[in-house]
Amino acid sequence: MKAWIFAVGSELLTPFRVDTNSLAITERLNAIGCDVRFKAVVGDDVEDLRVLFERGIGEVDLIVCTGGLGPTEDDITRDALGRALNLELDLDERILGSIRARFERRGLVMQEINRRQAMVPRGAMVLENSRGTAPGLWLEREGTGILLLPGPPREMQPMLERIIDERLKARAGGRGLFRRVLRITGRPESDVDAVAQPVYAKWTSAPVPIATTILAKMGQIELHLTADAAGEEEAAAALESAVGELVDVLGPSVYSVDGRGLEEVIGDLLRERQLTIAVAESCSGGLLSSRITDVPGSSAYFDRGLVCYSNLAKIEWLGVAEALIAAHGAVSEPVAAAMADGVRERSTTSVGIGITGIAGPGGGTPEKPVGTVAIAVVTPEHRSVRTFLFLGGRDMVKFQATQAAMNMLRLLLADGPPVHRD
Amino acid sequence: MKAWIFAVGSELLTPFRVDTNSLAITERLNAIGCDVRFKAVVGDDVEDLRVLFERGIGEVDLIVCTGGLGPTEDDITRDALGRALNLELDLDERILGSIRARFERRGLVMQEINRRQAMVPRGAMVLENSRGTAPGLWLEREGTGILLLPGPPREMQPMLERIIDERLKARAGGRGLFRRVLRITGRPESDVDAVAQPVYAKWTSAPVPIATTILAKMGQIELHLTADAAGEEEAAAALESAVGELVDVLGPSVYSVDGRGLEEVIGDLLRERQLTIAVAESCSGGLLSSRITDVPGSSAYFDRGLVCYSNLAKIEWLGVAEALIAAHGAVSEPVAAAMADGVRERSTTSVGIGITGIAGPGGGTPEKPVGTVAIAVVTPEHRSVRTFLFLGGRDMVKFQATQAAMNMLRLLLADGPPVHRD
């Protein structure tokens, strides 16, 4: 089954807004084996949208159109579809009544302009909007299912689910695309691909074909595995075995095979081992603390963090010796280690992390250019101290430093199999 | 002048990647008075793209197509344009030479597959790629300028600038769209719109028309003003006066009229007044420190930050009295104030901030539900202590807490005009 997605709204043709609805729609359609082949964005121009509808109807199995269903003159989706199909729009009294009731419940009088939202192309099925005023619409013509959805994601989603259940699942014939994501850090993309490609290349012609995409993101690489299978069980088995093969060749650089972020992975490791953690950051400026505490329930293991930008803060609050800073410089492995030890001892946690570096754009020297970061992780049994050179702007250096610190902790703590599988 | 933008690549039809190139292209085209009327995304299918080219050529002034210019079978943009215009592709020896030289400079032998990138539709102008191997192409047919650009933003941008300078500026006839952005925090969108709308509504029919868009983002509201003017000077004058009118009615809730973020605004205020700052965070988990230190040069005023998740950290490191926590609870204005005072005194900075709250999803009570955050800002002359109730998930509560804290600081420090204008 093949689908096209249209997004309607002049704001989507400015430099400020991008159509993200189509991503969520694509994910749901893919899961029932429906492929998205084309996406288009048009402004609030009824003729532009009419032309698009005319091209798609009879040509593709499904058209999903979001936006342009509101009450104002700018909301042109109903009219455009009416014109494309030569259909009259009728006032639907039931919709009008429920829009009016919605206003009355909030003590408001419905403005007449809202009548537009109750106009329905003749023969269309109305999809009630439990979270807003604009209803959705469903119509079939010339073998094409046409789904009109409101723009706001929370209003759109229940209608999409309903049509998937009531109409699309049966058409799609049970096959679907199912996904798993492997997350990798501490290894360059070219290296990951060189190792992984010979493994995943052969899956495209397997009985349950699996397509693999490599996505390089800041501080990590993702391998997206998509199985084309007759059902969830078949897909899960094929994906589980594929994931296992990749973990075997990629080793401990794979930190997650179940969608968890690195902060969740280390959170789970700390919780399982009943450890607590305190961190001392310089160049990462609090981002490590913030990422660790992004995880709900992190107060169970995160005790405190110190952002010590000034040398005085390092000396006073962490007990880093002034002579150590003088001898090695604030950005050095000995100072990172003293920060990790200091924060751990003073907070009496089990784990301490110290990060010191040069985030830029200023402050670099020939010996220690911008992007130089020393990181120390100390636990009751182990210590790990390393120096990195990260590329990119200030925000990228900060992020990569936190990524590297959490990964060092993960590798120190992982004494069982390299990756926690679900 | 009207433009269409096409993005080519099957990855843009998955749930993982959205076409963001078109935003940067739209911004540059708008600046020379060129309107984007339609955007489309197609996969690596030569026929799909051929149909799009055929629809646009002769119909629109400009087509900008990104992606699909690489060396592999999947890179179908050259072929699609060739088919649409019935043009042969010729091998361009100069391009081939420069691709080969690029490989040789890196000590590599060019793979034969790269010859594809040297194929040029007959009559097209070649746009050299200084940052990669795939050249861009420019062609004019039936009144339509056709610009083919590689997908990676850093490769694409110089070619776009070149064509704007050499071809498009003259066509566009000098008129352009020019923008200013006002940023507002601490006020709901409906309230901002109720106050601002009567002011900006009349500008659409002014001699230099200005269109205004309101965008609600997490923790702030933006007003985007777009002037349609004959030149930069005319636009700047009209926008300056418009910005002034909005600042007059919106008052000090406007924190920036020059594109600066809130962290930059408070950074500039601290630097101008030669003040230093230390912060103590609980529920925001280090995000305030991280945002303040996102600003290059923030080490000039940011001394240190403490993330004290545990009560013990608040008592030991900040000197918050245990009895105070017992009497009022950790999430309370007295504790926030004691945290601000404690971090300020112990770091001997001029400004101290204390944040304590419930980020969720757990930890809420009927009296103090999730989203309750107490914030204190203390300076040599002033103190400000407030309690907020923020809506949304954990990340949204964290962000809004940092936004509110910086805004309280801004309002305390601003003794001159409410907004620093450039």
JSON list of N, CA, C and O in Angstrom, two decimals, chain B residues 230-248:
[
{"chain": "B", "resi": 230, "resn": "ALA", "atom": "N", "xyz": [11.39, 47.98, -0.40]},
{"chain": "B", "resi": 230, "resn": "ALA", "atom": "CA", "xyz": [12.19, 48.13, -1.61]},
{"chain": "B", "resi": 230, "resn": "ALA", "atom": "C", "xyz": [13.67, 47.92, -1.32]},
{"chain": "B", "resi": 230, "resn": "ALA", "atom": "O", "xyz": [14.46, 47.69, -2.23]},
{"chain": "B", "resi": 231, "resn": "GLY", "atom": "N", "xyz": [14.07, 48.01, -0.08]},
{"chain": "B", "resi": 231, "resn": "GLY", "atom": "CA", "xyz": [15.48, 47.83, 0.25]},
{"chain": "B", "resi": 231, "resn": "GLY", "atom": "C", "xyz": [15.68, 47.72, 1.74]},
{"chain": "B", "resi": 231, "resn": "GLY", "atom": "O", "xyz": [14.74, 47.93, 2.52]},
{"chain": "B", "resi": 232, "resn": "GLU", "atom": "N", "xyz": [16.91, 47.40, 2.12]},
{"chain": "B", "resi": 232, "resn": "GLU", "atom": "CA", "xyz": [17.19, 47.12, 3.52]},
{"chain": "B", "resi": 232, "resn": "GLU", "atom": "C", "xyz": [16.95, 48.35, 4.41]},
{"chain": "B", "resi": 232, "resn": "GLU", "atom": "O", "xyz": [16.42, 48.23, 5.52]},
{"chain": "B", "resi": 233, "resn": "GLU", "atom": "N", "xyz": [17.35, 49.53, 3.88]},
{"chain": "B", "resi": 233, "resn": "GLU", "atom": "CA", "xyz": [17.23, 50.74, 4.70]},
{"chain": "B", "resi": 233, "resn": "GLU", "atom": "C", "xyz": [15.77, 51.06, 5.00]},
{"chain": "B", "resi": 233, "resn": "GLU", "atom": "O", "xyz": [15.40, 51.33, 6.15]},
{"chain": "B", "resi": 234, "resn": "GLU", "atom": "N", "xyz": [14.95, 51.02, 3.94]},
{"chain": "B", "resi": 234, "resn": "GLU", "atom": "CA", "xyz": [13.53, 51.29, 4.10]},
{"chain": "B", "resi": 234, "resn": "GLU", "atom": "C", "xyz": [12.91, 50.31, 5.09]},
{"chain": "B", "resi": 234, "resn": "GLU", "atom": "O", "xyz": [12.13, 50.68, 5.97]},
{"chain": "B", "resi": 235, "resn": "ALA", "atom": "N", "xyz": [13.28, 49.03, 4.95]},
{"chain": "B", "resi": 235, "resn": "ALA", "atom": "CA", "xyz": [12.74, 47.99, 5.84]},
{"chain": "B", "resi": 235, "resn": "ALA", "atom": "C", "xyz": [13.18, 48.24, 7.28]},
{"chain": "B", "resi": 235, "resn": "ALA", "atom": "O", "xyz": [12.38, 48.14, 8.22]},
{"chain": "B", "resi": 236, "resn": "ALA", "atom": "N", "xyz": [14.46, 48.58, 7.46]},
{"chain": "B", "resi": 236, "resn": "ALA", "atom": "CA", "xyz": [14.99, 48.75, 8.82]},
{"chain": "B", "resi": 236, "resn": "ALA", "atom": "C", "xyz": [14.25, 49.87, 9.54]},
{"chain": "B", "resi": 236, "resn": "ALA", "atom": "O", "xyz": [13.89, 49.73, 10.72]},
{"chain": "B", "resi": 237, "resn": "ALA", "atom": "N", "xyz": [13.97, 50.97, 8.84]},
{"chain": "B", "resi": 237, "resn": "ALA", "atom": "CA", "xyz": [13.28, 52.10, 9.47]},
{"chain": "B", "resi": 237, "resn": "ALA", "atom": "C", "xyz": [11.87, 51.69, 9.88]},
{"chain": "B", "resi": 237, "resn": "ALA", "atom": "O", "xyz": [11.42, 51.97, 10.99]},
{"chain": "B", "resi": 238, "resn": "ALA", "atom": "N", "xyz": [11.15, 51.02, 8.96]},
{"chain": "B", "resi": 238, "resn": "ALA", "atom": "CA", "xyz": [9.78, 50.61, 9.25]},
{"chain": "B", "resi": 238, "resn": "ALA", "atom": "C", "xyz": [9.74, 49.62, 10.41]},
{"chain": "B", "resi": 238, "resn": "ALA", "atom": "O", "xyz": [8.90, 49.71, 11.31]},
{"chain": "B", "resi": 239, "resn": "LEU", "atom": "N", "xyz": [10.69, 48.67, 10.39]},
{"chain": "B", "resi": 239, "resn": "LEU", "atom": "CA", "xyz": [10.71, 47.65, 11.44]},
{"chain": "B", "resi": 239, "resn": "LEU", "atom": "C", "xyz": [11.08, 48.25, 12.80]},
{"chain": "B", "resi": 239, "resn": "LEU", "atom": "O", "xyz": [10.50, 47.89, 13.83]},
{"chain": "B", "resi": 240, "resn": "GLU", "atom": "N", "xyz": [12.01, 49.21, 12.79]},
{"chain": "B", "resi": 240, "resn": "GLU", "atom": "CA", "xyz": [12.43, 49.82, 14.04]},
{"chain": "B", "resi": 240, "resn": "GLU", "atom": "C", "xyz": [11.24, 50.52, 14.70]},
{"chain": "B", "resi": 240, "resn": "GLU", "atom": "O", "xyz": [11.02, 50.40, 15.92]},
{"chain": "B", "resi": 241, "resn": "SER", "atom": "N", "xyz": [10.47, 51.22, 13.89]},
{"chain": "B", "resi": 241, "resn": "SER", "atom": "CA", "xyz": [9.33, 51.92, 14.45]},
{"chain": "B", "resi": 241, "resn": "SER", "atom": "C", "xyz": [8.26, 50.92, 14.92]},
{"chain": "B", "resi": 241, "resn": "SER", "atom": "O", "xyz": [7.63, 51.11, 15.96]},
{"chain": "B", "resi": 242, "resn": "ALA", "atom": "N", "xyz": [8.06, 49.85, 14.16]},
{"chain": "B", "resi": 242, "resn": "ALA", "atom": "CA", "xyz": [7.08, 48.83, 14.55]},
{"chain": "B", "resi": 242, "resn": "ALA", "atom": "C", "xyz": [7.49, 48.15, 15.86]},
{"chain": "B", "resi": 242, "resn": "ALA", "atom": "O", "xyz": [6.67, 47.96, 16.78]},
{"chain": "B", "resi": 243, "resn": "VAL", "atom": "N", "xyz": [8.78, 47.81, 15.96]},
{"chain": "B", "resi": 243, "resn": "VAL", "atom": "CA", "xyz": [9.28, 47.18, 17.19]},
{"chain": "B", "resi": 243, "resn": "VAL", "atom": "C", "xyz": [9.04, 48.11, 18.38]},
{"chain": "B", "resi": 243, "resn": "VAL", "atom": "O", "xyz": [8.59, 47.68, 19.45]},
{"chain": "B", "resi": 244, "resn": "GLY", "atom": "N", "xyz": [9.30, 49.39, 18.18]},
{"chain": "B", "resi": 244, "resn": "GLY", "atom": "CA", "xyz": [9.09, 50.37, 19.25]},
{"chain": "B", "resi": 244, "resn": "GLY", "atom": "C", "xyz": [7.64, 50.41, 19.72]},
{"chain": "B", "resi": 244, "resn": "GLY", "atom": "O", "xyz": [7.38, 50.41, 20.93]},
{"chain": "B", "resi": 245, "resn": "GLU", "atom": "N", "xyz": [6.71, 50.37, 18.77]},
{"chain": "B", "resi": 245, "resn": "GLU", "atom": "CA", "xyz": [5.29, 50.39, 19.14]},
{"chain": "B", "resi": 245, "resn": "GLU", "atom": "C", "xyz": [4.92, 49.16, 19.96]},
{"chain": "B", "resi": 245, "resn": "GLU", "atom": "O", "xyz": [4.17, 49.25, 20.93]},
{"chain": "B", "resi": 246, "resn": "LEU", "atom": "N", "xyz": [5.45, 47.99, 19.55]},
{"chain": "B", "resi": 246, "resn": "LEU", "atom": "CA", "xyz": [5.12, 46.77, 20.28]},
{"chain": "B", "resi": 246, "resn": "LEU", "atom": "C", "xyz": [5.73, 46.78, 21.68]},
{"chain": "B", "resi": 246, "resn": "LEU", "atom": "O", "xyz": [5.09, 46.37, 22.66]},
{"chain": "B", "resi": 247, "resn": "VAL", "atom": "N", "xyz": [6.97, 47.26, 21.79]},
{"chain": "B", "resi": 247, "resn": "VAL", "atom": "CA", "xyz": [7.61, 47.32, 23.10]},
{"chain": "B", "resi": 247, "resn": "VAL", "atom": "C", "xyz": [6.82, 48.27, 24.01]},
{"chain": "B", "resi": 247, "resn": "VAL", "atom": "O", "xyz": [6.64, 48.01, 25.20]},
{"chain": "B", "resi": 248, "resn": "ASP", "atom": "N", "xyz": [6.30, 49.36, 23.44]},
{"chain": "B", "resi": 248, "resn": "ASP", "atom": "CA", "xyz": [5.51, 50.30, 24.25]},
{"chain": "B", "resi": 248, "resn": "ASP", "atom": "C", "xyz": [4.29, 49.63, 24.86]},
{"chain": "B", "resi": 248, "resn": "ASP", "atom": "O", "xyz": [3.98, 49.85, 26.02]}
]
